[in-house]
XYZ file of C-alpha atoms in Angstrom:
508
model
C 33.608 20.582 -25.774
C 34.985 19.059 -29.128
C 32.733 18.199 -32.158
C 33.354 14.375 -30.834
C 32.774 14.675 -27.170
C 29.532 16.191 -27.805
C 28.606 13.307 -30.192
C 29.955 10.605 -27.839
C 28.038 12.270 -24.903
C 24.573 12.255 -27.257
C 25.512 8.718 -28.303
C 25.648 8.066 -24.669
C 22.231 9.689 -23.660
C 20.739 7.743 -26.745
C 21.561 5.095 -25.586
C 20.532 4.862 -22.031
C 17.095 6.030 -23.429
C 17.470 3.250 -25.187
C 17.776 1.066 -22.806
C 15.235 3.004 -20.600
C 12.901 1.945 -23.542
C 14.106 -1.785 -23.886
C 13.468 -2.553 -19.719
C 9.987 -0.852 -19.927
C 9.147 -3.413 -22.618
C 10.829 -6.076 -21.120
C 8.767 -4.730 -17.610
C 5.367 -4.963 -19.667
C 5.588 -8.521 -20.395
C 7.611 -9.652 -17.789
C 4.515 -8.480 -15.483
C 2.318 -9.933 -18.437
C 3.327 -13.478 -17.279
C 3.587 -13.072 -13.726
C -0.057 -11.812 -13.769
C -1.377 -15.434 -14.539
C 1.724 -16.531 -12.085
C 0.576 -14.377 -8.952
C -3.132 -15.107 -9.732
C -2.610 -18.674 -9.774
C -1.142 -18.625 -6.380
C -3.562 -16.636 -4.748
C -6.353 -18.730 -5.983
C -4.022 -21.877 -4.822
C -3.706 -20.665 -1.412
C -7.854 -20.421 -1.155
C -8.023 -24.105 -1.480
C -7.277 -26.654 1.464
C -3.896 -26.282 1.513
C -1.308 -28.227 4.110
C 0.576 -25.818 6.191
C 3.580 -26.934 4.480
C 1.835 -26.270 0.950
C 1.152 -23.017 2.088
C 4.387 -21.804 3.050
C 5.818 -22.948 -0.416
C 2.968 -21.250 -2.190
C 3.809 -17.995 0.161
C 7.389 -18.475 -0.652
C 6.733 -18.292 -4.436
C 4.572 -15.485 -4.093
C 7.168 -13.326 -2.390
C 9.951 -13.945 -5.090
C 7.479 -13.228 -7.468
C 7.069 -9.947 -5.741
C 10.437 -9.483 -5.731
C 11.310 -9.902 -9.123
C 8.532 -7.199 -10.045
C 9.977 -5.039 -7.444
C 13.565 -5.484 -8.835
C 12.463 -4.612 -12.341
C 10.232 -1.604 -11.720
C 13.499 -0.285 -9.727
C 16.010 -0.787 -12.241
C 13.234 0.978 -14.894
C 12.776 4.061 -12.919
C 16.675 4.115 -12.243
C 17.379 4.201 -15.603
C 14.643 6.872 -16.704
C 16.151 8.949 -13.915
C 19.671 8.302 -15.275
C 18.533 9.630 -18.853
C 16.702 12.764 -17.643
C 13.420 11.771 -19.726
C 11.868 10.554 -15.803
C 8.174 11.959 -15.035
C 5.313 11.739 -12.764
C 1.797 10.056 -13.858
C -0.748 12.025 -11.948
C -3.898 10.474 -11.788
C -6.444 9.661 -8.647
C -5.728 6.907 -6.468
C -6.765 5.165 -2.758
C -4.321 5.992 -0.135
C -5.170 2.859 1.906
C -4.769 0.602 -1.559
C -1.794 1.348 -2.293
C -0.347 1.050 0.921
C -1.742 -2.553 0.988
C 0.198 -3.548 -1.686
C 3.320 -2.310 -0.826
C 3.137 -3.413 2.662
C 0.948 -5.870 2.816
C 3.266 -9.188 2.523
C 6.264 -7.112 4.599
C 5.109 -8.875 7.426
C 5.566 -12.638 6.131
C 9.040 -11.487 4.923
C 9.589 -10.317 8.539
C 8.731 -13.674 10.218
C 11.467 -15.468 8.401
C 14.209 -12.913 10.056
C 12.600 -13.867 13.174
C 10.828 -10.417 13.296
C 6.895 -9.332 14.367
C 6.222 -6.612 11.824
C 3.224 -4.509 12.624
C 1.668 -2.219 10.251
C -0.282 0.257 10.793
C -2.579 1.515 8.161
C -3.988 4.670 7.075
C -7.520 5.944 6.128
C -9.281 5.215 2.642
C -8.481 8.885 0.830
C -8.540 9.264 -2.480
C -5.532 11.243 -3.241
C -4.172 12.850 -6.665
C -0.099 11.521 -7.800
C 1.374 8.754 -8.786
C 0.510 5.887 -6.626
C 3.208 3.438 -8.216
C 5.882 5.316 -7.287
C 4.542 6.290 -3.764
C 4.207 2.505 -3.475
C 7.191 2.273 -4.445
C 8.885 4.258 -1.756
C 6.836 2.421 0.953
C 8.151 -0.895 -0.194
C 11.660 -0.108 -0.351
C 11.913 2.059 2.814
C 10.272 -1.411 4.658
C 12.812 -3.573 2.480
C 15.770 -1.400 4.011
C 13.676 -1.169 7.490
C 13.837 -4.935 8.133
C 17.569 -5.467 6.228
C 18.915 -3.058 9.473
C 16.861 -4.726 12.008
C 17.651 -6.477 14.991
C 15.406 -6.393 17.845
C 12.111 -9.025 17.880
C 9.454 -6.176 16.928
C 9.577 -3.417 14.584
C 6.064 -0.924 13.095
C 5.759 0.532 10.089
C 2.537 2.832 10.341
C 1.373 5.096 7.502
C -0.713 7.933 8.517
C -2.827 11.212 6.397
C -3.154 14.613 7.867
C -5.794 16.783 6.433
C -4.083 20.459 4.916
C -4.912 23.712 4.125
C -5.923 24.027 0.305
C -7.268 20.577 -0.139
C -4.060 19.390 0.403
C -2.920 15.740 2.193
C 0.450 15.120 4.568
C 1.367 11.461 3.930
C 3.666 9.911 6.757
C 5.143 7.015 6.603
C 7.291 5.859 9.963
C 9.379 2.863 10.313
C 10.313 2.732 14.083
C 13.679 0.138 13.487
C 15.143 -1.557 16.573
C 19.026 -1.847 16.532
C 21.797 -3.204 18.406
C 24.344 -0.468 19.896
C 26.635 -1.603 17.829
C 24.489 -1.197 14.233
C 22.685 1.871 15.846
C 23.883 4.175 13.124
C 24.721 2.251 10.176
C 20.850 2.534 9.481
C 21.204 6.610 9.380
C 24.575 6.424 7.658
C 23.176 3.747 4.452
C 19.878 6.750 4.374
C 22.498 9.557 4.133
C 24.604 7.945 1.471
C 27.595 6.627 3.700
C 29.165 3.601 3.906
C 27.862 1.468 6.551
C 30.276 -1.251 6.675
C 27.863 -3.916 6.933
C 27.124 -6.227 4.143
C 23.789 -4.523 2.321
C 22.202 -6.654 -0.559
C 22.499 -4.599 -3.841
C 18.825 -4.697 -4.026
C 17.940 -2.527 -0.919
C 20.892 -0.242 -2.188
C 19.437 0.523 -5.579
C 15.949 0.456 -3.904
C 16.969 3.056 -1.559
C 18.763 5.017 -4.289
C 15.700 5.027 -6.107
C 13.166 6.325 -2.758
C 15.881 8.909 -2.086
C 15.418 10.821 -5.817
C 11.209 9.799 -5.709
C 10.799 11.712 -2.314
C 12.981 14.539 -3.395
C 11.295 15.099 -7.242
C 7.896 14.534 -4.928
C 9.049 17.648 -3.077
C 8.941 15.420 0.232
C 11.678 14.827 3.180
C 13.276 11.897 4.837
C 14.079 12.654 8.408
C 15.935 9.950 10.759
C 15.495 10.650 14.652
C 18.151 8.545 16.740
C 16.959 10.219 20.394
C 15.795 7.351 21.434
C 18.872 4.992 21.029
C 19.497 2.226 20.129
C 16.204 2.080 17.550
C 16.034 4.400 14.947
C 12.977 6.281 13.590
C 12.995 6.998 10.171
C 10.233 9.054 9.016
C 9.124 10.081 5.277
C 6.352 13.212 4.217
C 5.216 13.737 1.311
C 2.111 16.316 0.382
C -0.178 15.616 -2.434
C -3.161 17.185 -3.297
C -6.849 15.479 -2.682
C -8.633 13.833 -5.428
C -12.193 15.480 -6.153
C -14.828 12.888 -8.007
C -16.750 14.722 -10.505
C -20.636 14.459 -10.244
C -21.068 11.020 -11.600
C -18.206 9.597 -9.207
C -19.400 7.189 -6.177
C -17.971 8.689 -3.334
C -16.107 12.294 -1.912
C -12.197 11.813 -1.762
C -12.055 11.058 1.722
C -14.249 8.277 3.053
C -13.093 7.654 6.978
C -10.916 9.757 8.954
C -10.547 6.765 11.292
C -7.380 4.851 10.596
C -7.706 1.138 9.336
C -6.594 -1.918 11.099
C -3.718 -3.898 9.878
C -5.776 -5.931 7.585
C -7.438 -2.951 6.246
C -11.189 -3.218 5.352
C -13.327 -6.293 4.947
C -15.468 -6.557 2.083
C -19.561 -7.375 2.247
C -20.875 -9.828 0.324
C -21.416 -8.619 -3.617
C -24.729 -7.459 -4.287
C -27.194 -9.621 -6.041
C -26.699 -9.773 -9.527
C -23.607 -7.989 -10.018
C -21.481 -8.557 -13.419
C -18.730 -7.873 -14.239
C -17.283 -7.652 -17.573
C -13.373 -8.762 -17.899
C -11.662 -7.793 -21.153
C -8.303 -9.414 -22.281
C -6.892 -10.923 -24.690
C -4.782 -13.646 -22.510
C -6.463 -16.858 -21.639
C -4.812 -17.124 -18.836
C -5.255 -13.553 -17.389
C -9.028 -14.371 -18.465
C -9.229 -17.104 -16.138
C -7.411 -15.839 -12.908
C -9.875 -12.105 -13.307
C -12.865 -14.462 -14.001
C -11.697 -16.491 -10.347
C -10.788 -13.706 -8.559
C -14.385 -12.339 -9.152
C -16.255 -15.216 -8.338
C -14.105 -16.118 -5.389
C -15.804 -12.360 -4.340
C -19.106 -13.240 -4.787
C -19.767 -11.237 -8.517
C -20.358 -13.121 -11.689
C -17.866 -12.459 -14.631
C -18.182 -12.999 -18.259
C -15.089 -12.855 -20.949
C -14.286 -10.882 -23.752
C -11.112 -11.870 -26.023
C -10.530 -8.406 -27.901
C -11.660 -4.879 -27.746
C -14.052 -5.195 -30.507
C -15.887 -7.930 -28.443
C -16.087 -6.114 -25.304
C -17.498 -2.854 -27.137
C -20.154 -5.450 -29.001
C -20.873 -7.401 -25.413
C -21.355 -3.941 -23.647
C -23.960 -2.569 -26.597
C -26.462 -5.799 -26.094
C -25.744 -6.041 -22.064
C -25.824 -3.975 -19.128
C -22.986 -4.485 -16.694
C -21.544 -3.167 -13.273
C -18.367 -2.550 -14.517
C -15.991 -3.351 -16.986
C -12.243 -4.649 -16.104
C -10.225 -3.404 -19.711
C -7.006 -4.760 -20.613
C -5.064 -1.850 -22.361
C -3.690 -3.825 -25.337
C -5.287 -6.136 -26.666
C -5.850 -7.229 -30.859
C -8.585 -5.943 -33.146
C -9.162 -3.251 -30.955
C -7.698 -1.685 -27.777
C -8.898 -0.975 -24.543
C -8.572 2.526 -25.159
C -10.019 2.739 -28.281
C -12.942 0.121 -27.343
C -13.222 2.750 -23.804
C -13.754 5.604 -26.181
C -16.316 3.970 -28.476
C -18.144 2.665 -25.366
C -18.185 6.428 -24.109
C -19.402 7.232 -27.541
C -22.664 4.836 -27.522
C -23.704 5.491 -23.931
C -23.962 9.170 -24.012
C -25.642 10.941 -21.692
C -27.345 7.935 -20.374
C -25.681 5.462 -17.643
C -22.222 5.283 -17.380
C -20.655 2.085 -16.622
C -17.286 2.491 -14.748
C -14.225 1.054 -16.943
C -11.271 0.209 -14.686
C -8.033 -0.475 -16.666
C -5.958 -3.373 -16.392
C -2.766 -3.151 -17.488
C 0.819 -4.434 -17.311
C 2.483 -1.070 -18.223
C 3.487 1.189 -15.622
C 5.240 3.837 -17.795
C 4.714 7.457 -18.046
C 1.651 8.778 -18.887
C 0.172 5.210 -18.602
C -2.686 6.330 -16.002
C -3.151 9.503 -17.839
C -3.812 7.976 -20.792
C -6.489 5.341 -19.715
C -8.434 8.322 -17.863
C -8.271 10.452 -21.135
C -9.299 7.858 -23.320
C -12.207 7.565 -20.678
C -11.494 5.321 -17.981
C -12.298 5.798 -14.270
C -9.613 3.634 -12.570
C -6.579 1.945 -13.674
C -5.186 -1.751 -11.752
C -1.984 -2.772 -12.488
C -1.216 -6.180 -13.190
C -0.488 -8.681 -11.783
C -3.896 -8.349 -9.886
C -4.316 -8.734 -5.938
C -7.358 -9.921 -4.983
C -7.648 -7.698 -1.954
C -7.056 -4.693 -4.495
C -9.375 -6.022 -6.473
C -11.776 -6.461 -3.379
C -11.197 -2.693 -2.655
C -11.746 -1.307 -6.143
C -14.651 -3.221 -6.656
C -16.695 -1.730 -3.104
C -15.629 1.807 -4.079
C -16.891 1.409 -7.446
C -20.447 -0.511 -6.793
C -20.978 1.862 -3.864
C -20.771 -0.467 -1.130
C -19.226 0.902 1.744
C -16.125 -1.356 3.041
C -17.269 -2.940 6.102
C -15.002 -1.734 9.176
C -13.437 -5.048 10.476
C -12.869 -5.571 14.535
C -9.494 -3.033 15.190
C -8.467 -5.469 17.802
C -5.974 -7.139 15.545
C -6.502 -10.788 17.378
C -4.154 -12.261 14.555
C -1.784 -9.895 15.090
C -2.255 -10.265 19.234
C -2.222 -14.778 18.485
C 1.031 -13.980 16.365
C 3.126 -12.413 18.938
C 1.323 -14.887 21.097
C 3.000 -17.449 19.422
C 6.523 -15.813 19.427
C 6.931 -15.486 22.781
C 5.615 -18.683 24.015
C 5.282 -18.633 27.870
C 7.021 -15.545 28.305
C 3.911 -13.868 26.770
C 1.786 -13.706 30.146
C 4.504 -11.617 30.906
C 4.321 -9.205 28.580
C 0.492 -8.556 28.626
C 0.996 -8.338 32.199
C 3.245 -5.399 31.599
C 1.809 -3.792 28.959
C -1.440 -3.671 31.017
C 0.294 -2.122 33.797
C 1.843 0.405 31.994
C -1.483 1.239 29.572
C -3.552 2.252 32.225
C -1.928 4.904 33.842
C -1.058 6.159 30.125
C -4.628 6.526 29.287
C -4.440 8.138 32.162
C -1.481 10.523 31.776
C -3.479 11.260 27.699
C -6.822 12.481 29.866
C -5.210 15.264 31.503
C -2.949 16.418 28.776
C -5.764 16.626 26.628
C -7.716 18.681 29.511
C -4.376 20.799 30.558
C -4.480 21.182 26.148
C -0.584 20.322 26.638
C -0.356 19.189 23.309
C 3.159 18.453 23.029
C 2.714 16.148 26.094
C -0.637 14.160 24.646
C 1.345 13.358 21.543
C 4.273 12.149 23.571
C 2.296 9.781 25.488
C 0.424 9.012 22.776
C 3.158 8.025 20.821
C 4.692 5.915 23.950
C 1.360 4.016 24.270
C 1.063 3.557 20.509
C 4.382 1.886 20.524
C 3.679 -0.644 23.387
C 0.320 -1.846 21.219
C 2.418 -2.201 18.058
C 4.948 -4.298 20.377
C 2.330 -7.135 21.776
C 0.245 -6.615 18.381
C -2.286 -4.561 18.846
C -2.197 -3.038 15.517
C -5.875 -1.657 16.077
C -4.807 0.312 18.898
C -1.801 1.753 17.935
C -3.326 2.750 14.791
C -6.027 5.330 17.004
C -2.574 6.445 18.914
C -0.625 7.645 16.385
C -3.933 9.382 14.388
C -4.090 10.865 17.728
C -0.478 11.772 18.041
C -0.162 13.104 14.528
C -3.091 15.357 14.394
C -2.279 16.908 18.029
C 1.387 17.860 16.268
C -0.433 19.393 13.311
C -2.593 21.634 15.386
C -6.164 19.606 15.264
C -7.577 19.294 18.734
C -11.185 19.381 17.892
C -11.600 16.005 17.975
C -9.416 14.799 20.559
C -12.102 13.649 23.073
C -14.094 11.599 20.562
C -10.269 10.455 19.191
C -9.893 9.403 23.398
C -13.009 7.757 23.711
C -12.004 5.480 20.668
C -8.674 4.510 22.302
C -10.100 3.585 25.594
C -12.529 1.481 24.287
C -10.220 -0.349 22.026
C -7.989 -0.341 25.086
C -10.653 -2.406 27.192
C -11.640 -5.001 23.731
C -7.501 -5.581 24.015
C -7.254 -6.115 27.787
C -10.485 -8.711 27.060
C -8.685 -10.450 24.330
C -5.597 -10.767 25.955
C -7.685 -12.385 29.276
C -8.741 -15.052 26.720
C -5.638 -15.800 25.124
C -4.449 -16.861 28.134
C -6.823 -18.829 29.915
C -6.303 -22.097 29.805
């Protein structure tokens, strides 16, 4: 290579560093702004709302989402582009995460005329980077929905237990398609050209998933046996997160999948404070809401220096720490807080922060810190990080899904007798079919059916229900059967709570 060529080419890898470093800024304060944004709307939608007020505040929310979803693309894109691209590794909650990238798919669903179920997994702590993992989710259920066209589609997020304190993550996206569009979904995953129109959004997003799963070490498999809907399935394995002696729970908490709401929160215990450091008034007041709206009381510091100070003449639960802030940073004002305590009590310091660069989490946990919440805050992620941290135990919620069971209720209209009609017909002998594979130990025939009955639940809503299938159908394919008749018990039970609520939604 000439003299110039090599200086054009550096020039040219200078520069998209360059501009790696310019969006990461502009991705710090965009998020900055849209914290006290995305707050403000949650907090809006607690109050009494019209329906028609509601759907408008919903509607902002989700191009706010967007936007932040956009930009933390085009970041990692460019990073990738430039070589200088890395991991954070640092613990996070499986069942968190997962929440936030999924959670508001479903809302974004109804508008294309879709019911989107998802299925959640359990709460397990798990060691990687959880933004980019998030990331993944999101934009595999972004491209999901954009190649949809049936009335029903799942997306259901599962962990299997490995060897080596190891964890399989599985995410599934079971798409319905016309014969016609039955493989352009496979052909946009393998890089081809699909013909149909594809907004530049879910291209770049799925450019960026393909190069996160492969630098994770992890596969994307499509399975089109079952034509005309297409299966697209993602694994990834990442190792378990261990607490360390002062830590408030082991790395797994429940093998028992979550419904699709996840966990519900108890009440805060009596007395609880918590401490919210920032700088920004108005990220002051949506923290200070969220908390209250939880049932804990909250009380403001405007710098570092003042939150080290507040902590030295008061005892609180926990301490929420902006990272950058004036006089003093939340990492320095973590250390010095570290410093004064000592051996004694140590009060858990989650960071708050509107950077999601690399090394951001490993920084915060170096400096001291024992979580790390990106902004802008959700106020179920919030709710979550909150019970892990206090030690209160999330409260399982009813599995039976009933707004997920009312929804599809709602869809179908009268034709909805119908379908529970059918899908009680066909559930029974099922159950049935799952008892004596499980007896004959046919395994590869328990996680068939278990997979067909899992399916029909997703399909009329039971979320609940199809969440016990697949945990069924997943561990029978990785070899666990020691659990299979306690995992069978579960299912019929939930089985008989869905028959009853499906008797009552149609009475009269």
């Amino acid at each position: 290579m000439h003299t110039y060529d090599k200086y054009a080419a550096g020039q040219d890898k200078t520069g998209v560093m360059a501009m790696g470093a310019l969006l990461a800024d502009m991705n710090h304060d965009i998020r900055t702004s849209m914290n006290g944004v995305r707050g403000m709307l949650d907090l809006l939608l607690d109050t009494g709302l019209t329906p028609s007020q509601q759907e408008y505040a919903r509607t902002a929310q989700h191009s706010v989402d967007n936007l932040l979803e956009s930009l933390e693309r085009i970041v990692d894109m460019s990073l990738i582009e430039s070589n200088s691209f890395r991991f954070n590794q640092a613990p996070f909650d499986l069942l968190q995460e997962v929440r936030a990238a999924l959670a508001a798919k479903p809302a974004g669903a109804h508008s294309k005329g879709i019911a989107l179920s998802v299925v959640y997994p359990p709460s397990v702590r798990l060691l990687g980077d959880a933004a980019r993992l998030r990331e993944v989710f999101s934009a595999l259920a972004d491209v999901a929905l954009q190649y949809a066209s049936g009335e029903t589609m799942s997306l259901a997020v599962n962990a299997i237990r490995l060897p080596g304190e190891m964890c399989r993550v599985v995410l599934e996206a079971n798409v319905p398609q016309s014969s016609e569009d039955s493989g352009s979904l496979a052909s946009m995953l393998g890089g081809g050209n699909t013909g149909n129109e594809v907004h530049s959004r879910d291209m770049l997003g799925m450019a960026v998933c393909t190069q996160l799963v492969h630098r994770m070490k992890g596969s994307i498999e499509i399975d089109r046996s079952r034509p005309p809907a297409t299966l697209v399935r993602v694994t990834v394995d990442l190792p378990l997160a261990m607490h360390d002696a002062s830590g408030p729970r082991a790395a797994v908490d429940s093998a028992a999948p979550r419904d699709a709401h996840g966990a519900a929160h108890l009440p805060a215990p009596a007395d609880c404070t918590v401490l919210v450091a920032d700088d920004n008034p108005v990220n002051q007041q949506v923290a200070a809401r969220m908390l209250e709206k939880l049932g804990y009381k909250a009380e403001v510091a405007s710098d570092g220096m003042q939150a080290v100070e507040m902590h030295n003449w008061k005892r609180f639960d926990l301490i929420l720490m902006d990272c950058e802030m004036p006089v003093l940073d939340g990492l320095e004002a973590t250390q010095r807080i570290r410093a004064a305590e000592g051996s004694s009590r140590r009060t858990p310091i989650v960071a708050l922060t509107a950077s999601t660069g690399q090394g951001e989490q490993e920084r915060c946990l170096a400096a001291g810190m024992d979580d790390f919440l990106a902004k802008p805050i959700r106020p179920q992620l919030l709710g979550d990080l909150l019970a892990r941290w206090l030690q209160r135990p999330a409260a399982q919620e009813d599995p039976a899904c009933t707004d997920e069971l009312e929804k599809v209720k709602d869809m179908f209209g009268a034709d909805f007798a119908e379908l529970a009609a059918l899908y009680q017909q066909d559930g029974a002998p099922r159950l049935a079919a799952m008892r004596e594979a499980a007896a004959a130990g046919d395994r590869t025939r328990l996680a068939k059916v278990s997979h067909a009955l899992g399916g029909s639940c997703a399909s009329i809503g039971a979320t609940g229900l199809s969440a016990l299938c697949k945990a069924l159908e997943l561990s029978v394919k990785a070899g666990s059967v020691a659990d299979v008749d306690a995992k069978m018990d579960a299912i019929e039970a939930e089985y008989r709570r869905v028959c009853g609520k499906l008797q009552s939604l149609l009475e009269p």
